[in-house]
Amino acid sequence: MPSTTDRRPLQVLVAAPRGFCAGVDRAITIVERALEIYGAPVYVRHEIVHNKYVVDALKDKGAIFVETVDDVPNGVPVVFSAHGVPKAVPHKAAERGLDYIDATCPLVSKVHRQAERQVEAGRHIIFIGHRGHPEVIGTFGQVPEGTMTLVETEADAEALTVDDPGNLAFLTQTTLSVDDTKAIITVLERRFPDIVGPRGEDICYATSNRQAAVKSIAASCDLMLVIGAPNSSNSLRLVEVSEREGTNAKLVQRGSDVELAWFEGVGTLGLTAGASAPELLVREVVNKLSDWFDVHEEIIESAKERMIFKLPRSLEAV
């Protein structure tokens, strides 16, 4: 480790907003409150949010993570993750007599309700999202099979064929790239002028804000570090946004992932965190950098976030 006098300066521009969004904060609190009320173990279907540090911390408190309610024993509660689940999942839990708590982000639930309304109106839904992502699976599971078609890219939108072009609607996953999604929607609206979109943007405020915050600092940085999990959609989008702005970006899960070799020729570093990454990991990365450099940290705030989501009534009352 270099001595204090030997460390060269490193300017670190820390993006704000970054890290936990209201939906993630709510989901984690739901698991913690369930553990307080029911005692351990509390089962959680799928990772409550896509972050290993968060999941491991909840495991230490008594949460057990499974991929299906079939793996939940009788007599213990189960929490559904923030990404949302198909309707069949709570139905199966109810059939088994399991107590379940839905931690689906309210903004994802909003998309679920929009999907139901569009199908009720007789429209076929074009859903913009990433195949296999739990949010996409959950949204498709809100409506009858065959009433929704997935589109991932502009090329998909160009190649799309539909039976009734006059009765279409589009919805989107909440954690997509704002720019990519806008480009796909432009193609859909050009090809299908009568297509109906949501009243407001489906991409959540936190995703949009974090991408805008990266854009605001990327041009001033030689390298961007994004703290997040490799299966976190919103974190991966932050890497893409930085690289699209011309700044190389690396995804790290925590301080121990950062490598000194990356910083050759780097005088200014950008630092942000995906919506599932706690601020503790941001501090961990900064501390790691301080082992090597004389760090000069500056917060660059592009928006303020005051969103708070209420807990389920069953947990609020306790």
mmCIF file of C-alpha atoms in Angstrom:
data_model
loop_
_atom_site.group_PDB
_atom_site.id
_atom_site.type_symbol
_atom_site.label_atom_id
_atom_site.label_comp_id
_atom_site.label_asym_id
_atom_site.label_seq_id
_atom_site.Cartn_x
_atom_site.Cartn_y
_atom_site.Cartn_z
ATOM 1 C CA MET A 1 0.000 0.000 0.000
ATOM 2 C CA PRO A 2 1.508 3.411 -0.952
ATOM 3 C CA SER A 3 2.238 5.859 1.859
ATOM 4 C CA THR A 4 0.035 8.931 2.162
ATOM 5 C CA THR A 5 2.654 11.141 0.498
ATOM 6 C CA ASP A 6 3.165 8.687 -2.402
ATOM 7 C CA ARG A 7 -0.497 8.390 -3.377
ATOM 8 C CA ARG A 8 -1.402 10.257 -6.515
ATOM 9 C CA PRO A 9 -4.656 12.247 -6.494
ATOM 10 C CA LEU A 10 -7.855 10.701 -7.830
ATOM 11 C CA GLN A 11 -10.931 12.826 -8.373
ATOM 12 C CA VAL A 12 -14.065 10.743 -7.690
ATOM 13 C CA LEU A 13 -17.359 12.111 -8.991
ATOM 14 C CA VAL A 14 -20.157 10.309 -7.147
ATOM 15 C CA ALA A 15 -23.452 10.329 -9.001
ATOM 16 C CA ALA A 16 -26.653 11.245 -7.212
ATOM 17 C CA PRO A 17 -29.217 9.763 -7.171
ATOM 18 C CA ARG A 18 -27.669 6.305 -6.852
ATOM 19 C CA GLY A 19 -28.308 3.096 -4.946
ATOM 20 C CA PHE A 20 -31.523 1.999 -3.277
ATOM 21 C CA CYS A 21 -34.810 3.120 -4.783
ATOM 22 C CA ALA A 22 -38.109 3.225 -2.890
ATOM 23 C CA GLY A 23 -39.231 -0.155 -4.260
ATOM 24 C CA VAL A 24 -36.034 -1.910 -3.173
ATOM 25 C CA ASP A 25 -36.084 -0.237 0.235
ATOM 26 C CA ARG A 26 -39.702 -1.346 0.702
ATOM 27 C CA ALA A 27 -38.992 -4.947 -0.358
ATOM 28 C CA ILE A 28 -36.066 -5.349 2.047
ATOM 29 C CA THR A 29 -38.073 -3.802 4.875
ATOM 30 C CA ILE A 30 -40.917 -6.246 4.157
ATOM 31 C CA VAL A 31 -38.595 -9.246 4.659
ATOM 32 C CA GLU A 32 -37.112 -7.723 7.817
ATOM 33 C CA ARG A 33 -40.548 -6.958 9.276
ATOM 34 C CA ALA A 34 -41.800 -10.441 8.389
ATOM 35 C CA LEU A 35 -38.856 -11.907 10.303
ATOM 36 C CA GLU A 36 -39.709 -9.701 13.297
ATOM 37 C CA ILE A 37 -43.384 -10.709 13.232
ATOM 38 C CA TYR A 38 -43.206 -14.399 12.307
ATOM 39 C CA GLY A 39 -39.697 -15.230 13.464
ATOM 40 C CA ALA A 40 -37.199 -17.188 11.378
ATOM 41 C CA PRO A 41 -37.368 -18.766 8.960
ATOM 42 C CA VAL A 42 -39.226 -16.618 6.440
ATOM 43 C CA TYR A 43 -39.105 -17.937 2.887
ATOM 44 C CA VAL A 44 -38.603 -15.620 -0.090
ATOM 45 C CA ARG A 45 -39.449 -16.677 -3.630
ATOM 46 C CA HIS A 46 -36.509 -15.593 -5.799
ATOM 47 C CA GLU A 47 -33.909 -13.044 -4.685
ATOM 48 C CA ILE A 48 -35.851 -10.235 -3.015
ATOM 49 C CA VAL A 49 -33.698 -7.834 -5.059
ATOM 50 C CA HIS A 50 -30.756 -8.576 -7.317
ATOM 51 C CA ASN A 51 -27.857 -7.932 -4.945
ATOM 52 C CA LYS A 52 -25.750 -10.621 -3.287
ATOM 53 C CA TYR A 53 -24.812 -8.467 -0.289
ATOM 54 C CA VAL A 54 -28.475 -7.731 0.471
ATOM 55 C CA VAL A 55 -29.534 -11.356 -0.014
ATOM 56 C CA ASP A 56 -26.701 -12.681 2.170
ATOM 57 C CA ALA A 57 -27.523 -10.167 4.927
ATOM 58 C CA LEU A 58 -31.148 -11.332 4.942
ATOM 59 C CA LYS A 59 -30.038 -14.982 4.975
ATOM 60 C CA ASP A 60 -28.041 -14.211 8.099
ATOM 61 C CA LYS A 61 -31.240 -12.902 9.721
ATOM 62 C CA GLY A 62 -33.194 -16.057 8.866
ATOM 63 C CA ALA A 63 -34.530 -15.596 5.325
ATOM 64 C CA ILE A 64 -34.454 -18.631 3.048
ATOM 65 C CA PHE A 65 -34.514 -18.016 -0.714
ATOM 66 C CA VAL A 66 -36.207 -20.467 -3.067
ATOM 67 C CA GLU A 67 -37.274 -20.394 -6.716
ATOM 68 C CA THR A 68 -40.737 -21.911 -6.314
ATOM 69 C CA VAL A 69 -43.433 -22.014 -3.640
ATOM 70 C CA ASP A 70 -43.228 -25.806 -3.928
ATOM 71 C CA ASP A 71 -40.046 -25.479 -1.865
ATOM 72 C CA VAL A 72 -41.827 -23.614 0.952
ATOM 73 C CA PRO A 73 -42.845 -25.882 3.871
ATOM 74 C CA ASN A 74 -46.356 -25.697 5.278
ATOM 75 C CA GLY A 75 -46.822 -23.318 8.183
ATOM 76 C CA VAL A 76 -44.186 -20.732 7.292
ATOM 77 C CA PRO A 77 -44.684 -17.402 5.480
ATOM 78 C CA VAL A 78 -43.380 -16.646 1.985
ATOM 79 C CA VAL A 79 -42.504 -13.253 0.503
ATOM 80 C CA PHE A 80 -42.693 -12.564 -3.234
ATOM 81 C CA SER A 81 -39.776 -10.569 -4.633
ATOM 82 C CA ALA A 82 -39.800 -6.930 -5.773
ATOM 83 C CA HIS A 83 -39.774 -8.048 -9.417
ATOM 84 C CA GLY A 84 -43.330 -9.404 -9.261
ATOM 85 C CA VAL A 85 -44.712 -12.870 -9.902
ATOM 86 C CA PRO A 86 -47.239 -14.450 -12.270
ATOM 87 C CA LYS A 87 -50.790 -14.702 -10.889
ATOM 88 C CA ALA A 88 -50.389 -18.464 -10.672
ATOM 89 C CA VAL A 89 -47.857 -18.089 -7.845
ATOM 90 C CA PRO A 90 -50.112 -16.476 -5.188
ATOM 91 C CA HIS A 91 -52.923 -18.780 -6.326
ATOM 92 C CA LYS A 92 -50.745 -21.815 -5.624
ATOM 93 C CA ALA A 93 -49.661 -20.364 -2.262
ATOM 94 C CA ALA A 94 -53.293 -19.781 -1.322
ATOM 95 C CA GLU A 95 -54.253 -23.320 -2.343
ATOM 96 C CA ARG A 96 -51.588 -24.637 0.018
ATOM 97 C CA GLY A 97 -52.771 -22.366 2.817
ATOM 98 C CA LEU A 98 -49.473 -20.466 2.966
ATOM 99 C CA ASP A 99 -49.304 -16.972 4.405
ATOM 100 C CA TYR A 100 -47.758 -14.817 1.700
ATOM 101 C CA ILE A 101 -46.638 -11.205 1.517
ATOM 102 C CA ASP A 102 -46.275 -9.510 -1.847
ATOM 103 C CA ALA A 103 -43.189 -7.266 -2.026
ATOM 104 C CA THR A 104 -43.709 -6.433 -5.705
ATOM 105 C CA CYS A 105 -42.592 -2.867 -6.403
ATOM 106 C CA PRO A 106 -45.728 -0.695 -6.739
ATOM 107 C CA LEU A 107 -44.423 0.606 -10.081
ATOM 108 C CA VAL A 108 -44.222 -2.970 -11.387
ATOM 109 C CA SER A 109 -47.725 -3.640 -10.036
ATOM 110 C CA LYS A 110 -48.875 -0.580 -11.979
ATOM 111 C CA VAL A 111 -47.613 -2.199 -15.203
ATOM 112 C CA HIS A 112 -49.454 -5.406 -14.242
ATOM 113 C CA ARG A 113 -52.730 -3.508 -13.913
ATOM 114 C CA GLN A 114 -52.146 -1.741 -17.235
ATOM 115 C CA ALA A 115 -51.637 -5.109 -18.925
ATOM 116 C CA GLU A 116 -54.928 -6.392 -17.532
ATOM 117 C CA ARG A 117 -56.788 -3.279 -18.707
ATOM 118 C CA GLN A 118 -55.360 -3.433 -22.231
ATOM 119 C CA VAL A 119 -56.312 -7.092 -22.618
ATOM 120 C CA GLU A 120 -59.792 -6.358 -21.250
ATOM 121 C CA ALA A 121 -60.054 -3.654 -23.932
ATOM 122 C CA GLY A 122 -59.330 -6.267 -26.595
ATOM 123 C CA ARG A 123 -55.818 -5.124 -27.430
ATOM 124 C CA HIS A 124 -52.776 -7.327 -27.987
ATOM 125 C CA ILE A 125 -49.787 -6.084 -25.961
ATOM 126 C CA ILE A 126 -46.296 -5.590 -27.323
ATOM 127 C CA PHE A 127 -44.074 -5.785 -24.251
ATOM 128 C CA ILE A 128 -40.591 -4.252 -24.406
ATOM 129 C CA GLY A 129 -38.238 -6.087 -22.075
ATOM 130 C CA HIS A 130 -35.489 -8.672 -21.603
ATOM 131 C CA ARG A 131 -36.418 -12.318 -22.112
ATOM 132 C CA GLY A 132 -36.153 -14.398 -18.951
ATOM 133 C CA HIS A 133 -36.006 -11.471 -16.532
ATOM 134 C CA PRO A 134 -38.282 -12.140 -13.519
ATOM 135 C CA GLU A 135 -40.165 -8.873 -14.049
ATOM 136 C CA VAL A 136 -40.982 -9.891 -17.618
ATOM 137 C CA ILE A 137 -42.071 -13.365 -16.515
ATOM 138 C CA GLY A 138 -44.257 -11.844 -13.809
ATOM 139 C CA THR A 139 -45.910 -9.382 -16.178
ATOM 140 C CA PHE A 140 -46.628 -12.020 -18.823
ATOM 141 C CA GLY A 141 -48.215 -14.062 -16.042
ATOM 142 C CA GLN A 142 -50.860 -11.406 -15.399
ATOM 143 C CA VAL A 143 -52.731 -11.988 -18.651
ATOM 144 C CA PRO A 144 -53.899 -15.008 -20.681
ATOM 145 C CA GLU A 145 -51.269 -16.784 -22.738
ATOM 146 C CA GLY A 146 -51.002 -15.436 -26.255
ATOM 147 C CA THR A 147 -52.187 -11.906 -25.432
ATOM 148 C CA MET A 148 -48.675 -10.445 -25.130
ATOM 149 C CA THR A 149 -45.617 -10.504 -27.400
ATOM 150 C CA LEU A 150 -42.065 -9.719 -26.262
ATOM 151 C CA VAL A 151 -39.863 -7.284 -28.170
ATOM 152 C CA GLU A 152 -36.244 -6.793 -27.049
ATOM 153 C CA THR A 153 -34.638 -4.693 -29.791
ATOM 154 C CA GLU A 154 -35.356 -2.260 -32.625
ATOM 155 C CA ALA A 155 -34.758 -5.147 -35.038
ATOM 156 C CA ASP A 156 -37.454 -7.161 -33.232
ATOM 157 C CA ALA A 157 -39.847 -4.231 -33.593
ATOM 158 C CA GLU A 158 -39.074 -3.906 -37.309
ATOM 159 C CA ALA A 159 -39.642 -7.634 -37.909
ATOM 160 C CA LEU A 160 -42.792 -7.903 -35.799
ATOM 161 C CA THR A 161 -45.934 -9.267 -37.441
ATOM 162 C CA VAL A 162 -49.362 -9.044 -35.790
ATOM 163 C CA ASP A 163 -52.837 -10.261 -36.676
ATOM 164 C CA ASP A 164 -54.694 -7.023 -35.915
ATOM 165 C CA PRO A 165 -52.507 -3.875 -36.256
ATOM 166 C CA GLY A 166 -55.433 -1.682 -35.240
ATOM 167 C CA ASN A 167 -55.738 -3.208 -31.767
ATOM 168 C CA LEU A 168 -52.300 -2.970 -30.194
ATOM 169 C CA ALA A 169 -50.843 -1.548 -27.005
ATOM 170 C CA PHE A 170 -47.278 -1.415 -25.705
ATOM 171 C CA LEU A 171 -45.852 -1.619 -22.209
ATOM 172 C CA THR A 172 -42.287 -1.827 -20.941
ATOM 173 C CA GLN A 173 -40.171 -3.404 -18.245
ATOM 174 C CA THR A 174 -39.424 -0.779 -15.584
ATOM 175 C CA THR A 175 -35.615 -1.137 -15.590
ATOM 176 C CA LEU A 176 -34.703 -0.616 -19.242
ATOM 177 C CA SER A 177 -32.395 1.839 -20.971
ATOM 178 C CA VAL A 178 -34.390 5.026 -21.484
ATOM 179 C CA ASP A 179 -32.723 5.687 -24.849
ATOM 180 C CA ASP A 180 -33.035 2.136 -26.198
ATOM 181 C CA THR A 181 -36.679 1.944 -25.174
ATOM 182 C CA LYS A 182 -37.473 5.273 -26.796
ATOM 183 C CA ALA A 183 -35.933 4.019 -30.051
ATOM 184 C CA ILE A 184 -38.004 0.809 -29.957
ATOM 185 C CA ILE A 185 -41.196 2.750 -29.241
ATOM 186 C CA THR A 186 -40.426 5.036 -32.209
ATOM 187 C CA VAL A 187 -40.292 1.985 -34.482
ATOM 188 C CA LEU A 188 -43.548 0.581 -33.088
ATOM 189 C CA GLU A 189 -45.379 3.898 -33.468
ATOM 190 C CA ARG A 190 -44.115 4.283 -37.041
ATOM 191 C CA ARG A 191 -45.162 0.764 -38.026
ATOM 192 C CA PHE A 192 -48.424 0.711 -36.061
ATOM 193 C CA PRO A 193 -49.811 4.277 -35.892
ATOM 194 C CA ASP A 194 -52.827 3.199 -33.814
ATOM 195 C CA ILE A 195 -50.795 1.521 -31.073
ATOM 196 C CA VAL A 196 -51.756 2.670 -27.573
ATOM 197 C CA GLY A 197 -49.074 3.487 -25.004
ATOM 198 C CA PRO A 198 -49.268 3.853 -21.214
ATOM 199 C CA ARG A 199 -50.492 7.166 -19.808
ATOM 200 C CA GLY A 200 -47.115 7.694 -18.170
ATOM 201 C CA GLU A 201 -43.701 6.199 -18.825
ATOM 202 C CA ASP A 202 -43.338 2.635 -17.520
ATOM 203 C CA ILE A 203 -39.590 2.953 -16.919
ATOM 204 C CA CYS A 204 -39.448 3.797 -13.241
ATOM 205 C CA TYR A 205 -38.320 7.161 -11.882
ATOM 206 C CA ALA A 206 -35.284 5.595 -10.190
ATOM 207 C CA THR A 207 -34.033 3.922 -13.364
ATOM 208 C CA SER A 208 -34.443 7.164 -15.339
ATOM 209 C CA ASN A 209 -32.808 9.259 -12.623
ATOM 210 C CA ARG A 210 -29.791 6.979 -12.232
ATOM 211 C CA GLN A 211 -29.213 6.899 -15.987
ATOM 212 C CA ALA A 212 -29.487 10.694 -16.176
ATOM 213 C CA ALA A 213 -27.047 11.037 -13.271
ATOM 214 C CA VAL A 214 -24.485 8.883 -15.105
ATOM 215 C CA LYS A 215 -24.937 10.970 -18.262
ATOM 216 C CA SER A 216 -24.305 14.142 -16.249
ATOM 217 C CA ILE A 217 -20.814 13.024 -15.165
ATOM 218 C CA ALA A 218 -19.645 10.553 -17.836
ATOM 219 C CA ALA A 219 -18.032 13.157 -20.116
ATOM 220 C CA SER A 220 -15.902 14.403 -17.190
ATOM 221 C CA CYS A 221 -14.641 10.917 -16.266
ATOM 222 C CA ASP A 222 -11.870 8.670 -17.535
ATOM 223 C CA LEU A 223 -13.566 5.582 -16.078
ATOM 224 C CA MET A 224 -16.941 4.770 -14.518
ATOM 225 C CA LEU A 225 -17.509 2.189 -11.784
ATOM 226 C CA VAL A 226 -21.051 0.883 -11.414
ATOM 227 C CA ILE A 227 -21.779 -0.994 -8.199
ATOM 228 C CA GLY A 228 -24.354 -3.696 -8.815
ATOM 229 C CA ALA A 229 -24.985 -7.366 -9.481
ATOM 230 C CA PRO A 230 -24.415 -8.996 -12.887
ATOM 231 C CA ASN A 231 -28.092 -10.060 -12.937
ATOM 232 C CA SER A 232 -29.330 -6.556 -12.074
ATOM 233 C CA SER A 233 -30.986 -5.076 -15.153
ATOM 234 C CA ASN A 234 -30.838 -1.467 -13.977
ATOM 235 C CA SER A 235 -27.124 -1.795 -13.054
ATOM 236 C CA LEU A 236 -26.225 -3.259 -16.455
ATOM 237 C CA ARG A 237 -28.069 -0.379 -18.113
ATOM 238 C CA LEU A 238 -25.890 2.110 -16.188
ATOM 239 C CA VAL A 239 -22.786 0.473 -17.663
ATOM 240 C CA GLU A 240 -24.315 0.765 -21.131
ATOM 241 C CA VAL A 241 -25.273 4.414 -20.610
ATOM 242 C CA SER A 242 -21.720 5.329 -19.593
ATOM 243 C CA GLU A 243 -20.176 3.507 -22.535
ATOM 244 C CA ARG A 244 -22.668 5.126 -24.901
ATOM 245 C CA GLU A 245 -21.471 8.481 -23.569
ATOM 246 C CA GLY A 246 -17.920 7.463 -24.494
ATOM 247 C CA THR A 247 -16.636 6.509 -21.034
ATOM 248 C CA ASN A 248 -15.420 2.996 -20.279
ATOM 249 C CA ALA A 249 -17.385 1.424 -17.411
ATOM 250 C CA LYS A 250 -16.904 -1.590 -15.177
ATOM 251 C CA LEU A 251 -19.529 -3.376 -13.094
ATOM 252 C CA VAL A 252 -18.358 -4.348 -9.594
ATOM 253 C CA GLN A 253 -20.267 -5.955 -6.762
ATOM 254 C CA ARG A 254 -18.159 -4.499 -3.950
ATOM 255 C CA GLY A 255 -14.793 -2.995 -3.040
ATOM 256 C CA SER A 256 -12.849 -6.253 -3.296
ATOM 257 C CA ASP A 257 -13.734 -6.463 -7.016
ATOM 258 C CA VAL A 258 -11.898 -3.226 -7.866
ATOM 259 C CA GLU A 259 -8.483 -3.706 -9.507
ATOM 260 C CA LEU A 260 -5.620 -1.215 -9.382
ATOM 261 C CA ALA A 261 -4.641 -2.007 -12.983
ATOM 262 C CA TRP A 262 -7.835 -0.329 -14.207
ATOM 263 C CA PHE A 263 -6.614 3.099 -13.083
ATOM 264 C CA GLU A 264 -3.614 3.596 -15.336
ATOM 265 C CA GLY A 265 -4.156 7.016 -16.885
ATOM 266 C CA VAL A 266 -7.311 7.640 -14.851
ATOM 267 C CA GLY A 267 -7.431 11.036 -13.161
ATOM 268 C CA THR A 268 -11.184 11.332 -12.709
ATOM 269 C CA LEU A 269 -13.418 8.404 -11.786
ATOM 270 C CA GLY A 270 -17.192 8.313 -11.937
ATOM 271 C CA LEU A 271 -18.964 6.223 -9.301
ATOM 272 C CA THR A 272 -22.588 5.142 -9.125
ATOM 273 C CA ALA A 273 -24.694 2.258 -7.813
ATOM 274 C CA GLY A 274 -27.667 0.391 -9.207
ATOM 275 C CA ALA A 275 -31.043 0.578 -7.477
ATOM 276 C CA SER A 276 -30.424 -2.676 -5.566
ATOM 277 C CA ALA A 277 -27.005 -1.719 -4.170
ATOM 278 C CA PRO A 278 -26.782 -0.291 -0.627
ATOM 279 C CA GLU A 279 -24.797 2.873 0.126
ATOM 280 C CA LEU A 280 -22.532 0.787 2.377
ATOM 281 C CA LEU A 281 -21.020 -0.741 -0.782
ATOM 282 C CA VAL A 282 -20.378 2.709 -2.242
ATOM 283 C CA ARG A 283 -18.441 3.595 0.917
ATOM 284 C CA GLU A 284 -16.597 0.281 0.662
ATOM 285 C CA VAL A 285 -15.425 1.085 -2.875
ATOM 286 C CA VAL A 286 -14.329 4.601 -1.882
ATOM 287 C CA ASN A 287 -12.371 3.159 1.065
ATOM 288 C CA LYS A 288 -10.695 0.673 -1.272
ATOM 289 C CA LEU A 289 -9.677 3.489 -3.592
ATOM 290 C CA SER A 290 -8.283 5.409 -0.613
ATOM 291 C CA ASP A 291 -5.813 2.562 -0.051
ATOM 292 C CA TRP A 292 -4.204 3.433 -3.388
ATOM 293 C CA PHE A 293 -4.994 7.093 -4.067
ATOM 294 C CA ASP A 294 -5.418 10.485 -2.457
ATOM 295 C CA VAL A 295 -9.173 10.531 -3.108
ATOM 296 C CA HIS A 296 -10.988 13.817 -3.625
ATOM 297 C CA GLU A 297 -14.679 12.968 -3.539
ATOM 298 C CA GLU A 298 -17.419 15.180 -4.991
ATOM 299 C CA ILE A 299 -21.158 14.442 -5.048
ATOM 300 C CA ILE A 300 -22.816 15.486 -8.324
ATOM 301 C CA GLU A 301 -26.565 15.654 -7.762
ATOM 302 C CA SER A 302 -28.804 15.783 -10.836
ATOM 303 C CA ALA A 303 -32.159 15.112 -9.112
ATOM 304 C CA LYS A 304 -33.687 14.733 -5.670
ATOM 305 C CA GLU A 305 -35.752 11.663 -4.792
ATOM 306 C CA ARG A 306 -38.405 11.747 -2.100
ATOM 307 C CA MET A 307 -40.496 8.736 -3.134
ATOM 308 C CA ILE A 308 -41.620 6.437 -0.300
ATOM 309 C CA PHE A 309 -43.842 3.387 -0.769
ATOM 310 C CA LYS A 310 -46.084 2.158 2.022
ATOM 311 C CA LEU A 311 -45.690 -1.305 3.471
ATOM 312 C CA PRO A 312 -48.498 -3.870 3.109
ATOM 313 C CA ARG A 313 -51.221 -3.224 5.684
ATOM 314 C CA SER A 314 -50.525 -6.513 7.439
ATOM 315 C CA LEU A 315 -47.041 -5.286 8.287
ATOM 316 C CA GLU A 316 -47.856 -1.620 8.897
ATOM 317 C CA ALA A 317 -50.318 -2.479 11.648
ATOM 318 C CA VAL A 318 -47.711 -4.299 13.737
#
